[in-house]
Coordinates of C-alpha atoms in Angstrom, one line a residue:
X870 CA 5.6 -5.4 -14.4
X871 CA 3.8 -3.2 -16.8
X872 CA 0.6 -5.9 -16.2
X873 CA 0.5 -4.7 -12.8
X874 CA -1.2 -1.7 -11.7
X875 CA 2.2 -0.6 -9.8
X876 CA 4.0 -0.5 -13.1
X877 CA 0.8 1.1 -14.9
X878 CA 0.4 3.8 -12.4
X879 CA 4.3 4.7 -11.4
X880 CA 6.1 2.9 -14.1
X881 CA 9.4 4.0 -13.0
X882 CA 9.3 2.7 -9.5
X883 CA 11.0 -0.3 -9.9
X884 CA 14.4 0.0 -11.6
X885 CA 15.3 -2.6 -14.2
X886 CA 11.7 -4.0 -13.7
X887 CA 12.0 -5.8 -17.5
X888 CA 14.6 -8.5 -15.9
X889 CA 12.3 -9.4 -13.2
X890 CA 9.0 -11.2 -12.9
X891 CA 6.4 -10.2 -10.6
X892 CA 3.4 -11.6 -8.8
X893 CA 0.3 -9.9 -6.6
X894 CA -0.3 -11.5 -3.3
X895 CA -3.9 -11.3 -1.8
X896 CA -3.4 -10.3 1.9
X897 CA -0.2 -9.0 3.9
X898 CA 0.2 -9.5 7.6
X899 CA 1.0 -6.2 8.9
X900 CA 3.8 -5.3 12.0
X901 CA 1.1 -5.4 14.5
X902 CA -0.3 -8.8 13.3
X903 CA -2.9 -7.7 11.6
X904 CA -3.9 -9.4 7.6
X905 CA -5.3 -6.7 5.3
X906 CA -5.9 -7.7 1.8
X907 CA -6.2 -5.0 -1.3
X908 CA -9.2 -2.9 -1.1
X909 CA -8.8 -2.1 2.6
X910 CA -7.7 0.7 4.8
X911 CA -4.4 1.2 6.6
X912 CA -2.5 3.7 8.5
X913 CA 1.1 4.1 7.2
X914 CA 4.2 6.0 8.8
X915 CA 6.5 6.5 5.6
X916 CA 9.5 8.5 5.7
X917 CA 9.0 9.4 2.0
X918 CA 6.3 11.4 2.8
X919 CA 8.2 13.7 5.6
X920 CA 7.5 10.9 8.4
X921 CA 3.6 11.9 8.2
X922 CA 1.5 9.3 9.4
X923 CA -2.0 9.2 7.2
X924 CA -4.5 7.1 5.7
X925 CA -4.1 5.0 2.8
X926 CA -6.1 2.4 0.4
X927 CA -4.5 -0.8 -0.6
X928 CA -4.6 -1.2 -3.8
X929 CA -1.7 -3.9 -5.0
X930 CA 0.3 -6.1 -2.9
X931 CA 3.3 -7.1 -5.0
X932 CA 6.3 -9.8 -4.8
X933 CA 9.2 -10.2 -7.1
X934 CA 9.0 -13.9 -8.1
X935 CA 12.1 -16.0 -7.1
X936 CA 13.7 -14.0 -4.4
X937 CA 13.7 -14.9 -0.2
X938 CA 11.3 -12.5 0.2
X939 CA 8.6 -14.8 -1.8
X940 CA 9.2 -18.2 -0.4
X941 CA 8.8 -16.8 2.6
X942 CA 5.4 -15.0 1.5
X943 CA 6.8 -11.4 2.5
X944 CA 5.4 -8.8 0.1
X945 CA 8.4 -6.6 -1.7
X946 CA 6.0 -4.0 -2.4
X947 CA 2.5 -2.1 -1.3
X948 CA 1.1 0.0 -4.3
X949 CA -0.8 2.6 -1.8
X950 CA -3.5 5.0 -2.6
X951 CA -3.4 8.4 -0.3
X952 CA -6.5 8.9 1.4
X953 CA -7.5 12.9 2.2
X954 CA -9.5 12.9 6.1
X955 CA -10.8 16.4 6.7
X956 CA -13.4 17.6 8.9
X957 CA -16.6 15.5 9.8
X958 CA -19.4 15.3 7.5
X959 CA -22.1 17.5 9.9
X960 CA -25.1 15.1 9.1
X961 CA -23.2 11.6 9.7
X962 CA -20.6 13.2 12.6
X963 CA -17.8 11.0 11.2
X964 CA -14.4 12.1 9.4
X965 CA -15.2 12.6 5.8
X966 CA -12.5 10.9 3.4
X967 CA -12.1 11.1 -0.2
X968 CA -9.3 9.5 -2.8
X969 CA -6.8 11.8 -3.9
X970 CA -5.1 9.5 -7.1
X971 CA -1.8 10.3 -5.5
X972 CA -0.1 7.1 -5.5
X973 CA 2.8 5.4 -3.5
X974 CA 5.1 2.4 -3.2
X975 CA 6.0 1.3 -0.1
X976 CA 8.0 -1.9 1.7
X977 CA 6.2 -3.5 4.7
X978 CA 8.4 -3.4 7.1
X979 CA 8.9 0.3 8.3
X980 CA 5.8 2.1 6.6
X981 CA 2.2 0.1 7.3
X982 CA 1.2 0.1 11.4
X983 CA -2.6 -0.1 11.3
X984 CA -5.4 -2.2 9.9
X985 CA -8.6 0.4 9.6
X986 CA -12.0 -0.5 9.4
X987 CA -15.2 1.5 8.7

């Protein structure tokens, strides 16, 4: 786990992390059928962060080796990257976002909606 950038970045998310082994996945088909691999945009609804919906990077896609969830190639895990929109850059007219290195671990199934593209 501590290979992983989840476990470099928030260490503590995963509890008894040591007994487990881990894998990355390279894409994740979201609820509304959409693949997104790391790297990309999404738009999440998570109720750890008050039910806000907002922008986020995908930066990890992560499976605990062994379990139902990984024969059936469901990621346990999204290590996400909060993404700050605020008012449109006046020369381009388009939202202007920046990286905030606030991170965030999420499960698929009730936080990621949206694929993004720019």
């Amino acid at each position: 786990f501590t290979q992983l950038c989840t476990g470099q970045l928030l260490p503590n998310s995963i509890p008894c992390s040591s007994q487990k082994l881990f894998k990355t996945s390279c894409s994740v088909v979201l609820l509304n059928g959409d693949t997104c691999t790391p790297n990309q945009f999404v738009i999440v609804w998570s109720p750890q962060v008050m039910g806000k919906t907002f922008l986020a990077h995908i930066e990890e896609i992560v499976q605990v080796k062994g379990l139902v969830s990984d024969m059936a190639s469901i990621p346990d895990m999204i290590l996400l990257e909060h993404i700050l929109v605020s008012n449109s850059a006046s020369i381009y007219c388009m939202p202007h976002i920046r990286t905030t290195n606030s991170w965030l671990v999420v499960g698929l199934r009730v936080c990621l909606i949206d694929y993004v593209t720019f």
